[in-house]
Tab-separated table of C-alpha atoms in Angstrom:
chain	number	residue	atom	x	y	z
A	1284	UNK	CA	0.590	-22.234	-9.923
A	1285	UNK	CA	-1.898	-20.081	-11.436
A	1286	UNK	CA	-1.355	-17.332	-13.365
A	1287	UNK	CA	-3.449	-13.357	-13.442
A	1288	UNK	CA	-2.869	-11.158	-16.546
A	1289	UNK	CA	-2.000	-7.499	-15.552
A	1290	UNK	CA	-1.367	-5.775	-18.746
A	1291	UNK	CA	2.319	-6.727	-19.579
A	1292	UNK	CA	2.843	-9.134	-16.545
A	1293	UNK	CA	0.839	-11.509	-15.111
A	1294	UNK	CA	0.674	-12.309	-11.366
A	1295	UNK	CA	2.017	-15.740	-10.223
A	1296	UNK	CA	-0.644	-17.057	-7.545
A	1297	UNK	CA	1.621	-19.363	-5.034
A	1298	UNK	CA	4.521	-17.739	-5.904
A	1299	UNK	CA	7.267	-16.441	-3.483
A	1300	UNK	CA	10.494	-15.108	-3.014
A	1301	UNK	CA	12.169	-18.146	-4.118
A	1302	UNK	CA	10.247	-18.083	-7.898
A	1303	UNK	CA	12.965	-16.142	-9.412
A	1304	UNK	CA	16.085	-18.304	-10.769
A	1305	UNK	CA	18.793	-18.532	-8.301
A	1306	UNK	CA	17.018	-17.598	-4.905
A	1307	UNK	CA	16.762	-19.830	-2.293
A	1308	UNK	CA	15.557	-19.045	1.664
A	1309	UNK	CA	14.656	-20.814	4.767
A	1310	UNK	CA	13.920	-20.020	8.483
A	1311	UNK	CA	13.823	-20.963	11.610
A	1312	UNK	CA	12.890	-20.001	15.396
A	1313	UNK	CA	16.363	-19.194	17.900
A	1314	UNK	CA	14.569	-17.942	20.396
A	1315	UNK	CA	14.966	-13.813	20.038
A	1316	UNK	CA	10.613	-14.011	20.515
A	1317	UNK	CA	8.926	-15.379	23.246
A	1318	UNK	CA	7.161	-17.353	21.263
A	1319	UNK	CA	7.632	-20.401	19.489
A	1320	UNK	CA	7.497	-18.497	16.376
A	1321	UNK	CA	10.864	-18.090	13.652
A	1322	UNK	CA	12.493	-15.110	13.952
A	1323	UNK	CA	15.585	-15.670	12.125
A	1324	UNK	CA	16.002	-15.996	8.498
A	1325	UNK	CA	17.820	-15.980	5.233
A	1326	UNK	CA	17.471	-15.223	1.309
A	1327	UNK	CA	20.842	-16.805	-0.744
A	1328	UNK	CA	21.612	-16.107	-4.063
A	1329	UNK	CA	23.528	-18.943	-5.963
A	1330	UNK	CA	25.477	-16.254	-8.019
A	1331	UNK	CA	26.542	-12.938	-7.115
A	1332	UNK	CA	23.635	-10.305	-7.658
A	1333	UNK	CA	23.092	-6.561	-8.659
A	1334	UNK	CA	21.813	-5.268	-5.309
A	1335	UNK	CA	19.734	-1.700	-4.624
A	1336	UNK	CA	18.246	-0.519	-1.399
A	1337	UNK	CA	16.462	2.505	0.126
A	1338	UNK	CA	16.540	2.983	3.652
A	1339	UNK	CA	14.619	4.649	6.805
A	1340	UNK	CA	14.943	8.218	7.408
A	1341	UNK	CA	14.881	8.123	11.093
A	1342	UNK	CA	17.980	10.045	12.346
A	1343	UNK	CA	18.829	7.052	14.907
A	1344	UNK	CA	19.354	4.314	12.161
A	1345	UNK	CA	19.431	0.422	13.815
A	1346	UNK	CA	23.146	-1.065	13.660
A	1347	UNK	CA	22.290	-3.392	11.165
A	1348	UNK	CA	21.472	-0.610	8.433
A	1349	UNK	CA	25.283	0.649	9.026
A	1350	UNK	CA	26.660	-3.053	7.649
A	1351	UNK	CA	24.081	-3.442	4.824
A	1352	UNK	CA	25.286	0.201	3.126
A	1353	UNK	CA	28.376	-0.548	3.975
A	1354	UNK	CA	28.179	-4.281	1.915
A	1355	UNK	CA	25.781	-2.595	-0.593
A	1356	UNK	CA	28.979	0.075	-1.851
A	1357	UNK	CA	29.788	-2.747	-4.230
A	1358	UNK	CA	26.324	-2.864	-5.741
A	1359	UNK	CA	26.208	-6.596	-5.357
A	1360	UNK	CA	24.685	-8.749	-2.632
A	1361	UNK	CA	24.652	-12.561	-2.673
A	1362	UNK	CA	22.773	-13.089	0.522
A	1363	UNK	CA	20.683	-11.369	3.587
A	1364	UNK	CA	20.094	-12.462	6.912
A	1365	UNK	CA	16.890	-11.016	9.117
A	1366	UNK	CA	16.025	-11.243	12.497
A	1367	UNK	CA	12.707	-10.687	14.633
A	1368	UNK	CA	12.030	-9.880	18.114
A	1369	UNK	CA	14.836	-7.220	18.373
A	1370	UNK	CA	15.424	-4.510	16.474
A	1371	UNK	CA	19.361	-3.920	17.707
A	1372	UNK	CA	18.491	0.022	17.625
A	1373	UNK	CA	19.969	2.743	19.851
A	1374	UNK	CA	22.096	-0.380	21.112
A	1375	UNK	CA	25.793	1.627	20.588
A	1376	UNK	CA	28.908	0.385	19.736
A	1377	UNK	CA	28.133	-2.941	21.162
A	1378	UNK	CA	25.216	-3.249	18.912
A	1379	UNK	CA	27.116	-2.718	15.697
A	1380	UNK	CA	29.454	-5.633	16.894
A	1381	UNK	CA	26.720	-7.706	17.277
A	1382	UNK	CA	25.555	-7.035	13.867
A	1383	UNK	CA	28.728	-7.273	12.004
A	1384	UNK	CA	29.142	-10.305	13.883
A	1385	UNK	CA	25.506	-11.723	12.967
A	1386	UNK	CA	27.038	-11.062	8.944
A	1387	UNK	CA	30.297	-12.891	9.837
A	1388	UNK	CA	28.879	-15.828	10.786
A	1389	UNK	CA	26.420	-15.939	8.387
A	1390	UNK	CA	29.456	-15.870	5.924
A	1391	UNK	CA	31.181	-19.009	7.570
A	1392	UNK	CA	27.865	-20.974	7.114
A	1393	UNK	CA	27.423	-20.336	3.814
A	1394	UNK	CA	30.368	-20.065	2.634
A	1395	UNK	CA	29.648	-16.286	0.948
A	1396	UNK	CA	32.356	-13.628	1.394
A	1397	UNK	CA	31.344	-11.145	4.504
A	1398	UNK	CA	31.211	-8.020	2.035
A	1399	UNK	CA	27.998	-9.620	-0.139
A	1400	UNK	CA	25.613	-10.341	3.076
A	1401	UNK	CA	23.324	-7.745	4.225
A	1402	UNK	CA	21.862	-7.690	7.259
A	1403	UNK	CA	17.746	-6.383	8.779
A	1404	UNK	CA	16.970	-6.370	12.280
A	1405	UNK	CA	13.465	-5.279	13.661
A	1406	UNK	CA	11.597	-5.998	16.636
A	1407	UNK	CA	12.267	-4.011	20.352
A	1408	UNK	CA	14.070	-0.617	20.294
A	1409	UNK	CA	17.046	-0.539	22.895
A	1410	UNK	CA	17.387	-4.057	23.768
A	1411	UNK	CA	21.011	-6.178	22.823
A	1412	UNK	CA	20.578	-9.442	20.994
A	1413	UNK	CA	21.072	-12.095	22.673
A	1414	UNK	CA	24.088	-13.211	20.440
A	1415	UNK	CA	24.680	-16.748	21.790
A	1416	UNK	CA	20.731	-17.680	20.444
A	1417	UNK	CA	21.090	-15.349	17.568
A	1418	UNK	CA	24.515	-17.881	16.858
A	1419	UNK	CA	23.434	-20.773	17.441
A	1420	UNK	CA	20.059	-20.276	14.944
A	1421	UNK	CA	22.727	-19.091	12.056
A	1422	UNK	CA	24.230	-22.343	12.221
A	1423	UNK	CA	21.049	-24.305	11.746
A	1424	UNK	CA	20.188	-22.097	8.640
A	1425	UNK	CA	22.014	-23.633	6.291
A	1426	UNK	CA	19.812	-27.420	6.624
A	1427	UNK	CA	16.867	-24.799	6.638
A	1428	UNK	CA	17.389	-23.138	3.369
A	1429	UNK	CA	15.836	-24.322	-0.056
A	1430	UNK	CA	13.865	-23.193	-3.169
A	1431	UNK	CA	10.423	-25.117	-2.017
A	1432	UNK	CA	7.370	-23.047	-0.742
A	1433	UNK	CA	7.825	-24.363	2.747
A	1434	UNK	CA	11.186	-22.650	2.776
A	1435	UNK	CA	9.900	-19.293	1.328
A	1436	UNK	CA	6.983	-19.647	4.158
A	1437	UNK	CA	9.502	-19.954	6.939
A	1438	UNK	CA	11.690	-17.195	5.810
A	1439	UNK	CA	7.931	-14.956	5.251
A	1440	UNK	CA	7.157	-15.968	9.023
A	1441	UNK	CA	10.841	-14.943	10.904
A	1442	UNK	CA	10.265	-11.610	9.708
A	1443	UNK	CA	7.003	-10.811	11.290
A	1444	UNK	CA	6.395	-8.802	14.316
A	1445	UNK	CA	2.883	-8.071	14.818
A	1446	UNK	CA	1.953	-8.337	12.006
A	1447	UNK	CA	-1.017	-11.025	11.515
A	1448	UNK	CA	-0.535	-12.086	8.047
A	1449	UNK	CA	2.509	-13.213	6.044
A	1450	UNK	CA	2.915	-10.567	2.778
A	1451	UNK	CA	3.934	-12.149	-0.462
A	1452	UNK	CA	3.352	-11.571	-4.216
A	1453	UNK	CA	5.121	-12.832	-6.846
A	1454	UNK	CA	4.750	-11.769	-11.112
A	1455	UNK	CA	6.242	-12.904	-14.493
A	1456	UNK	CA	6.869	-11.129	-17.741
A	1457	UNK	CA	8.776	-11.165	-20.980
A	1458	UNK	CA	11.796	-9.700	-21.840
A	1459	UNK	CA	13.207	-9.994	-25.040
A	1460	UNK	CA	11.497	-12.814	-25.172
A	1461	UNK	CA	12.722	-14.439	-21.899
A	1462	UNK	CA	10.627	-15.031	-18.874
A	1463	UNK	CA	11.393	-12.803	-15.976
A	1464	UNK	CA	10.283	-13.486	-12.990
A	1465	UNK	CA	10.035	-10.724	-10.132
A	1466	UNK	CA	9.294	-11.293	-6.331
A	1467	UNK	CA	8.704	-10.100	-2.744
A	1468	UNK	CA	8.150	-10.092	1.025
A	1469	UNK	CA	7.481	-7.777	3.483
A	1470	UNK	CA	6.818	-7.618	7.001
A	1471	UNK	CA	5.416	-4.560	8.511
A	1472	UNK	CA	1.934	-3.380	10.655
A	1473	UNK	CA	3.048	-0.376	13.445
A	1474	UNK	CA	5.440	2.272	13.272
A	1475	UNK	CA	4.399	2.591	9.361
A	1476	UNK	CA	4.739	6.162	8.072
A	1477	UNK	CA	7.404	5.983	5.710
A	1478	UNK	CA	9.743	7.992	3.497
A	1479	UNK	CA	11.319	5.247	3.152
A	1480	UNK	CA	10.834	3.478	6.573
A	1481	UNK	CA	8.387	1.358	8.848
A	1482	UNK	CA	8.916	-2.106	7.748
A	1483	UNK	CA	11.327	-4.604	5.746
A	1484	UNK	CA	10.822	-5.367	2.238
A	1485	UNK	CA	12.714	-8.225	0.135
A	1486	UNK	CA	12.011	-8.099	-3.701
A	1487	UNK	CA	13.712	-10.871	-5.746
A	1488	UNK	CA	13.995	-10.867	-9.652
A	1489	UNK	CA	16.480	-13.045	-12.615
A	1490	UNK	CA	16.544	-10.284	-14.737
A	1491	UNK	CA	20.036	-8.862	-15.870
A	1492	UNK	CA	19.859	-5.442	-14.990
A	1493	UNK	CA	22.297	-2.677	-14.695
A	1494	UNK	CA	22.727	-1.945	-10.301
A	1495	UNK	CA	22.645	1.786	-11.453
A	1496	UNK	CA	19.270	1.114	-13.600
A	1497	UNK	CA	17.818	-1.097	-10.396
A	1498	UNK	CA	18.559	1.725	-8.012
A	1499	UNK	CA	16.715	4.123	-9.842
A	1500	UNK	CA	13.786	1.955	-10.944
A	1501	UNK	CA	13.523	0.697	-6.691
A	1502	UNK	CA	13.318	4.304	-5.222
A	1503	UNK	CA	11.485	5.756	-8.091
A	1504	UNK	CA	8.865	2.458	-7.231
A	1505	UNK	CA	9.289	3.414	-3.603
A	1506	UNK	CA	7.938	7.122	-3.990
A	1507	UNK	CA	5.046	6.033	-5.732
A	1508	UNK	CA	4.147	2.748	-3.022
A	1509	UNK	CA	5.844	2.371	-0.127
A	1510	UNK	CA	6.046	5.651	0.446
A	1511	UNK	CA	2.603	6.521	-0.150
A	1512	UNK	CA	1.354	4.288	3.393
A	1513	UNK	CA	0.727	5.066	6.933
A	1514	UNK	CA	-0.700	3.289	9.915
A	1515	UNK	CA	0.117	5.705	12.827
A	1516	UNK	CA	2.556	8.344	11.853
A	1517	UNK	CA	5.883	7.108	13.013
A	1518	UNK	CA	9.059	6.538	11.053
A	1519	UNK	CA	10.875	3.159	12.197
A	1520	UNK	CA	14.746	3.104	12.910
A	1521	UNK	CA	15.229	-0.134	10.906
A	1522	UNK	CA	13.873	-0.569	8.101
A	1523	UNK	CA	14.771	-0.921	4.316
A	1524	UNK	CA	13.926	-2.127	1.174
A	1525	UNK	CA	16.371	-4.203	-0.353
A	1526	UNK	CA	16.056	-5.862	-4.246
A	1527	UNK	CA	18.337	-8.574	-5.647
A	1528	UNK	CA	18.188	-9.405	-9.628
A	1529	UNK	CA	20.263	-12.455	-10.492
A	1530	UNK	CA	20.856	-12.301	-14.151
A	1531	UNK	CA	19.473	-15.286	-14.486
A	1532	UNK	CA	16.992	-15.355	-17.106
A	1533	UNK	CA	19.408	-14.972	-19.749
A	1534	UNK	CA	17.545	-11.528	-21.486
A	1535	UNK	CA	19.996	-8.577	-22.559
A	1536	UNK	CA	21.015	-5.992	-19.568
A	1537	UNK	CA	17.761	-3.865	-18.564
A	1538	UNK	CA	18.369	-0.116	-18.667
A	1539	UNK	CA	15.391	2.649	-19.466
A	1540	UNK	CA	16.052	2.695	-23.540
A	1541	UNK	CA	15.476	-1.034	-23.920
A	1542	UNK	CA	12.629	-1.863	-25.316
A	1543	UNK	CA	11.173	-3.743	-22.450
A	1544	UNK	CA	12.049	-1.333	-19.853
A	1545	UNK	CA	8.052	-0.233	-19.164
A	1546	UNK	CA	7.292	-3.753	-19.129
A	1547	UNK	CA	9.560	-4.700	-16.596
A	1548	UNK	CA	9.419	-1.405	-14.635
A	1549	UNK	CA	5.189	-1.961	-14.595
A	1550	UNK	CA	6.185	-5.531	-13.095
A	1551	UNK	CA	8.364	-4.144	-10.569
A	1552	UNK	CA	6.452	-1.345	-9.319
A	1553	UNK	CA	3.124	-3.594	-8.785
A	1554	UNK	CA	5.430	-6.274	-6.520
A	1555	UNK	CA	6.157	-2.828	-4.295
A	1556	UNK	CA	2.242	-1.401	-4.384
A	1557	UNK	CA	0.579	-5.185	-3.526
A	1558	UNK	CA	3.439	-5.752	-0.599
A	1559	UNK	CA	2.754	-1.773	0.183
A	1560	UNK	CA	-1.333	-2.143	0.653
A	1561	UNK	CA	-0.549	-5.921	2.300
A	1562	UNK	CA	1.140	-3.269	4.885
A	1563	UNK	CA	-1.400	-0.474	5.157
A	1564	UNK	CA	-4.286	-2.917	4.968
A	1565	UNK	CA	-3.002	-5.147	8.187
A	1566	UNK	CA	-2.105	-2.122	10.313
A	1567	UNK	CA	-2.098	-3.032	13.923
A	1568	UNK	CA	-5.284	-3.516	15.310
A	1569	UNK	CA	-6.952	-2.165	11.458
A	1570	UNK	CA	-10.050	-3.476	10.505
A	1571	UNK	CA	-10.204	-1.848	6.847
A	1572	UNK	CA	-7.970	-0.606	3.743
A	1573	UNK	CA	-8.249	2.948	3.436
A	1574	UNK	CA	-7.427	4.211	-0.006
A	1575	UNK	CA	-7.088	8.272	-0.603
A	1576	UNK	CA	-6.974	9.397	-4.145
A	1577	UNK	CA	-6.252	12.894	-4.870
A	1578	UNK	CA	-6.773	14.296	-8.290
A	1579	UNK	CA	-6.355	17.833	-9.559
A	1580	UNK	CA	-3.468	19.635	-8.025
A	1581	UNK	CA	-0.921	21.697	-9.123
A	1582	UNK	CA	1.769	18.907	-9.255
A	1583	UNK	CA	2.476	15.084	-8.744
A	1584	UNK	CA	4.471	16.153	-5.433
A	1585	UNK	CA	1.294	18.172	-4.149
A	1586	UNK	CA	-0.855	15.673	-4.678
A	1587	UNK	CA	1.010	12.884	-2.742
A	1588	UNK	CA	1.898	15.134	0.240
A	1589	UNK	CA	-2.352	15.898	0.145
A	1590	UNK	CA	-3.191	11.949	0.048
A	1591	UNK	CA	-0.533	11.427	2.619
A	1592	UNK	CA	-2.137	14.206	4.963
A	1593	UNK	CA	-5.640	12.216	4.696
A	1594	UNK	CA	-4.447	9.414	5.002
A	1595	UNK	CA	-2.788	10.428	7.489
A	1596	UNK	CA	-5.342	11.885	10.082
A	1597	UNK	CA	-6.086	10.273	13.520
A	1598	UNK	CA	-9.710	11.868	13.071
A	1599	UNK	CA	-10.044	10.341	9.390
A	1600	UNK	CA	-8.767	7.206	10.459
A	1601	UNK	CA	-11.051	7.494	13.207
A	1602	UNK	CA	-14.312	8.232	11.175
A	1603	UNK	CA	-13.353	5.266	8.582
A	1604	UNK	CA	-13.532	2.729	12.110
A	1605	UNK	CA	-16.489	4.315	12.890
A	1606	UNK	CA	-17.980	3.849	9.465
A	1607	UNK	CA	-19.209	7.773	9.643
A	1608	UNK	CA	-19.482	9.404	6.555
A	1609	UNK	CA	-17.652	12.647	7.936
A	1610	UNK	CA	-16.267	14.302	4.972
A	1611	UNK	CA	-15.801	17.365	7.075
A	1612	UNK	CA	-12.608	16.026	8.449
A	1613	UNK	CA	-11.144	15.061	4.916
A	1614	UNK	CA	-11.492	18.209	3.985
A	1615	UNK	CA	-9.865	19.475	7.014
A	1616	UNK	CA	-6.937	17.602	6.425
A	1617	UNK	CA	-6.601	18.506	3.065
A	1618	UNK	CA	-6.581	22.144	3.580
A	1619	UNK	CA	-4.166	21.473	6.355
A	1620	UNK	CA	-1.357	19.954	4.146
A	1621	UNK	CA	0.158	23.339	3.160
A	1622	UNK	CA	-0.266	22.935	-0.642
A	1623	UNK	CA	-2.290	24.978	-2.896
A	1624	UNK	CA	-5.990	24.548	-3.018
A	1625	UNK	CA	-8.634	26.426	-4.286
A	1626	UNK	CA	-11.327	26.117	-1.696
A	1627	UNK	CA	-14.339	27.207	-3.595
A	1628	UNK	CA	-13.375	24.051	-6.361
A	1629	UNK	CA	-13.090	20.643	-4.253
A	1630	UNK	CA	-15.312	17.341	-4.561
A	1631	UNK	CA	-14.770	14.937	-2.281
A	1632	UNK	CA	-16.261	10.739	-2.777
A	1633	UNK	CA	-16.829	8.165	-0.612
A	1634	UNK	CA	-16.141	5.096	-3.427
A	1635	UNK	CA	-19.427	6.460	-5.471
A	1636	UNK	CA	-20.961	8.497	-3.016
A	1637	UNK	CA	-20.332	11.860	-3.461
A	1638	UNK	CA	-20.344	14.016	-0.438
A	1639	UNK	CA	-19.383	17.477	-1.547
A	1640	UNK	CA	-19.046	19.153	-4.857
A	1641	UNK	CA	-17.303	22.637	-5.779
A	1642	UNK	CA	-16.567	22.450	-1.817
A	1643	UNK	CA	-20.598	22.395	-1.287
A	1644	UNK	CA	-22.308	19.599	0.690
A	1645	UNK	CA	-24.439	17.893	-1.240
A	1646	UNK	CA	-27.272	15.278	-0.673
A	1647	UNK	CA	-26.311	11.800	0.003
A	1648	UNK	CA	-28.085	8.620	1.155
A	1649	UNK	CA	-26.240	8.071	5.276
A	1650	UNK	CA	-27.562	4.303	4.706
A	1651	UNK	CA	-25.844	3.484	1.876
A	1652	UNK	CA	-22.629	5.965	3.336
A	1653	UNK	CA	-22.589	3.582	6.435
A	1654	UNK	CA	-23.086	0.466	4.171
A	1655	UNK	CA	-20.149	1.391	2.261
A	1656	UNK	CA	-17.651	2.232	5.019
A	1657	UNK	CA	-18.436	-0.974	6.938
A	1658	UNK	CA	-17.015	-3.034	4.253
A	1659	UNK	CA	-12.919	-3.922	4.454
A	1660	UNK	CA	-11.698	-1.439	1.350
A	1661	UNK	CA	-12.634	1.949	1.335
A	1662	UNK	CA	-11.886	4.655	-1.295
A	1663	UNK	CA	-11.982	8.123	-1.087
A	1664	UNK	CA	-11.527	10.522	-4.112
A	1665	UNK	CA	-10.778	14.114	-3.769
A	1666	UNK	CA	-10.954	15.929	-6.924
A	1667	UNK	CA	-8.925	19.947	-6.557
A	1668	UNK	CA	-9.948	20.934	-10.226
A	1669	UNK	CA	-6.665	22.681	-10.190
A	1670	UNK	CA	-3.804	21.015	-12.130
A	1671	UNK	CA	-2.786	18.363	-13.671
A	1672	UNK	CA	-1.140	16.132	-10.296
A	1673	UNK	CA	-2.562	13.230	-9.063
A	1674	UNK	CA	-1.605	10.506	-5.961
A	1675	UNK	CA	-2.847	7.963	-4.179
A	1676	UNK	CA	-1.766	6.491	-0.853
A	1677	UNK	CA	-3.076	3.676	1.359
A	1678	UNK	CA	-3.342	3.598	5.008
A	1679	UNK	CA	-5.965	2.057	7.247
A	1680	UNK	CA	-8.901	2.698	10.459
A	1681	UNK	CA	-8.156	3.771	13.864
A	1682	UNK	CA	-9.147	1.123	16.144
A	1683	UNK	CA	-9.357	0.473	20.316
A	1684	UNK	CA	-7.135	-2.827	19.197
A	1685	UNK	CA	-3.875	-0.174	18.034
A	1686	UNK	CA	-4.155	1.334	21.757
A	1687	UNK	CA	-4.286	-2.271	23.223
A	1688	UNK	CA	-1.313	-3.776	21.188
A	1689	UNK	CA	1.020	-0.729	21.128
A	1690	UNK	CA	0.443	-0.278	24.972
A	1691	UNK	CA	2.021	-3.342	26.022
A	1692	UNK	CA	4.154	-3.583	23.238
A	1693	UNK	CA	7.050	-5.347	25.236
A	1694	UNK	CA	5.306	-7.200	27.691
């Protein structure tokens, strides 16, 4: 495998979620999608590991997110089991017996005690599982499960929806003088406007950690990634984020005074932003990465609810399809986001190109504009000259293809 230097980590190419010591996964197709594609899968721990997890903020939270905090209270998970093609949401009582059952027999194959499996659901809203296929593909898990890259690629594929491309990264550093390794996988491309919500996330590591230290360091990493993407403005009713660190790598317990703390925490936080953009960038029907920068306002927490705003808007999202070098509706939408601007101050970029300076249009070439916006990352800085708070979120183009897929959605 070969290996890109980040600062203090360096990013493991053909890595997965089974690089860290003590991971294994695997999965397989039951029959939940239509198509012959896997929609059930697994991550196993061979020891018992600290666990952390954020979760959706949608008021009608899927059954399965009810049995994960409720085997989470511990701290420790040795094991999670996802499905695909049904998100077992709005679903009632007989829903949550479906998915405490999916955990209980995922416990009887593996032989791990009920209270250290989590369990992820997403797919259709409203729809029971069919438990008797949902069964039957838990007991072929266990001959499916194994720390090769084929098994980490099944596991990446049962957790897709529509999304078109598997999302994986994988990174190494040293602490006290011990290789750490930390992974991840995600799934996620509609309903993607999170706080924390809109898709699953899986990030692996062997570090020892203290759970408390983990919990922090995951939704402090959340706020600043996952958080910070949108493809169409709705908040899913599944989904979470849920890290496991095995201990395995034999360093001293992480906590924020050890020395390698920043190290590790910079390792982290770049598994959640590349799994993050993976998300934003294959939006459902998206042809583009749309990156909004925001510099200069009056705090961190302005700044990231003024990226998310622009990043954000159906007509920005719009003129970024369109290639159009409309800064008139970035502006817009950042005077729209109810945080203190000073309108006579603002410069707005398109990557190089600037557009408008101390909020005055200024000349730009529309060739090179157009040239720019038809490529597959685009950046746009906003500079407020007011403060010191600065944010940057990720989202991606409007197209005709997001109307197509999300309009037959279940047929």
């Amino acid at each position: 495998m070969g290996q890109v230097t980040y600062q203090a980590f360096q990013v493991v190419s053909g890595g997965s979620i089974v690089s860290p010591q003590g991971f294994k996964a695997g999965g397989l197709h039951c029959g939940l999608k239509k198509a012959e594609r896997n929609d059930l899968g697994v991550i196993t721990c061979e020891v018992l590991a600290n666990a952390a997890a954020v979760y959706t903020t949608n008021v009608f939270q899927a059954a399965p997110l009810k049995v994960t905090r409720e085997s989470l209270q511990s701290g420790k998970l040795q094991a999670i089991v996802v499905n695909s093609g049904n998100a077992n949401a709005v679903t009632g009582q007989q829903g949550e017996q479906d998915a405490y059952a999916m955990r209980s027999a995922t416990a009887k194959e593996l032989g791990i005690a009920e209270e250290n499996i989590a369990v992820a659901s997403t797919g259709v809203i409203g729809e029971l599982l069919n438990m008797e296929r949902v069964h039957a593909g838990i007991k072929g898990l266990p001959a499916k499960i194994g720390s090769g890259t084929e098994e980490a690629n099944e596991f990446s594929q049962a957790i897709l929806t529509t999304d078109l491309v598997k999302k994986e990264v994988c990174v190494r550093t040293l602490v006290d003088g011990k290789e750490v390794t930390i992974a991840g996988a995600a799934k996620g491309s509609g309903m993607i406007h999170p706080n924390m919500a809109t898709m699953l996330a899986f990030v692996t590591c062997d570090a020892e950690i203290d759970q408390a230290a983990l919990q922090s360091l995951l939704g402090k990493s959340t706020d600043a990634t996952f958080n910070m993407i949108t493809v169409d403005g709705d908040t899913s009713t599944n989904d979470m984020l849920i890290a496991m660190a095995s201990g395995l790598a034999g360093n001293e317990s992480l906590h924020p005074e050890h020395k390698d703390w920043q190290a590790f925490a910079e390792a982290f936080s770049y598994v959640c932003e590349v799994l993050a953009k993976a998300i934003a960038r294959d939006g459902e029907g998206a042809t583009k990465l749309v990156e909004v920068n925001i510099d200069g306002a009056v705090s961190e927490d302005s700044a990231r609810a003024i990226a998310k705003t622009v990043i954000g808007s159906s007509l920005v999202k719009s003129a970024m399809f369109g290639a159009d070098a409309n800064w008139g509706r970035i502006i817009a939408a950042v005077g729209r986001a109810g945080e203190p601007v000073q309108p006579d101050e603002v410069d707005v970029k398109l990557g190089s190109i600037l557009v408008l300076s101390g909020s005055r249009p200024v000349y730009f070439d529309e060739e090179e504009a157009l040239r720019y916006l038809q490529g597959d990352s685009v950046q746009i800085y906003v500079d407020l000259h007011g403060g010191s708070g600065k944010a940057t979120a990720w989202g991606c183009d409007l197209t005709y293809d997001y109307v197509r897929i999300n309009a037959a959605y279940r047929t």
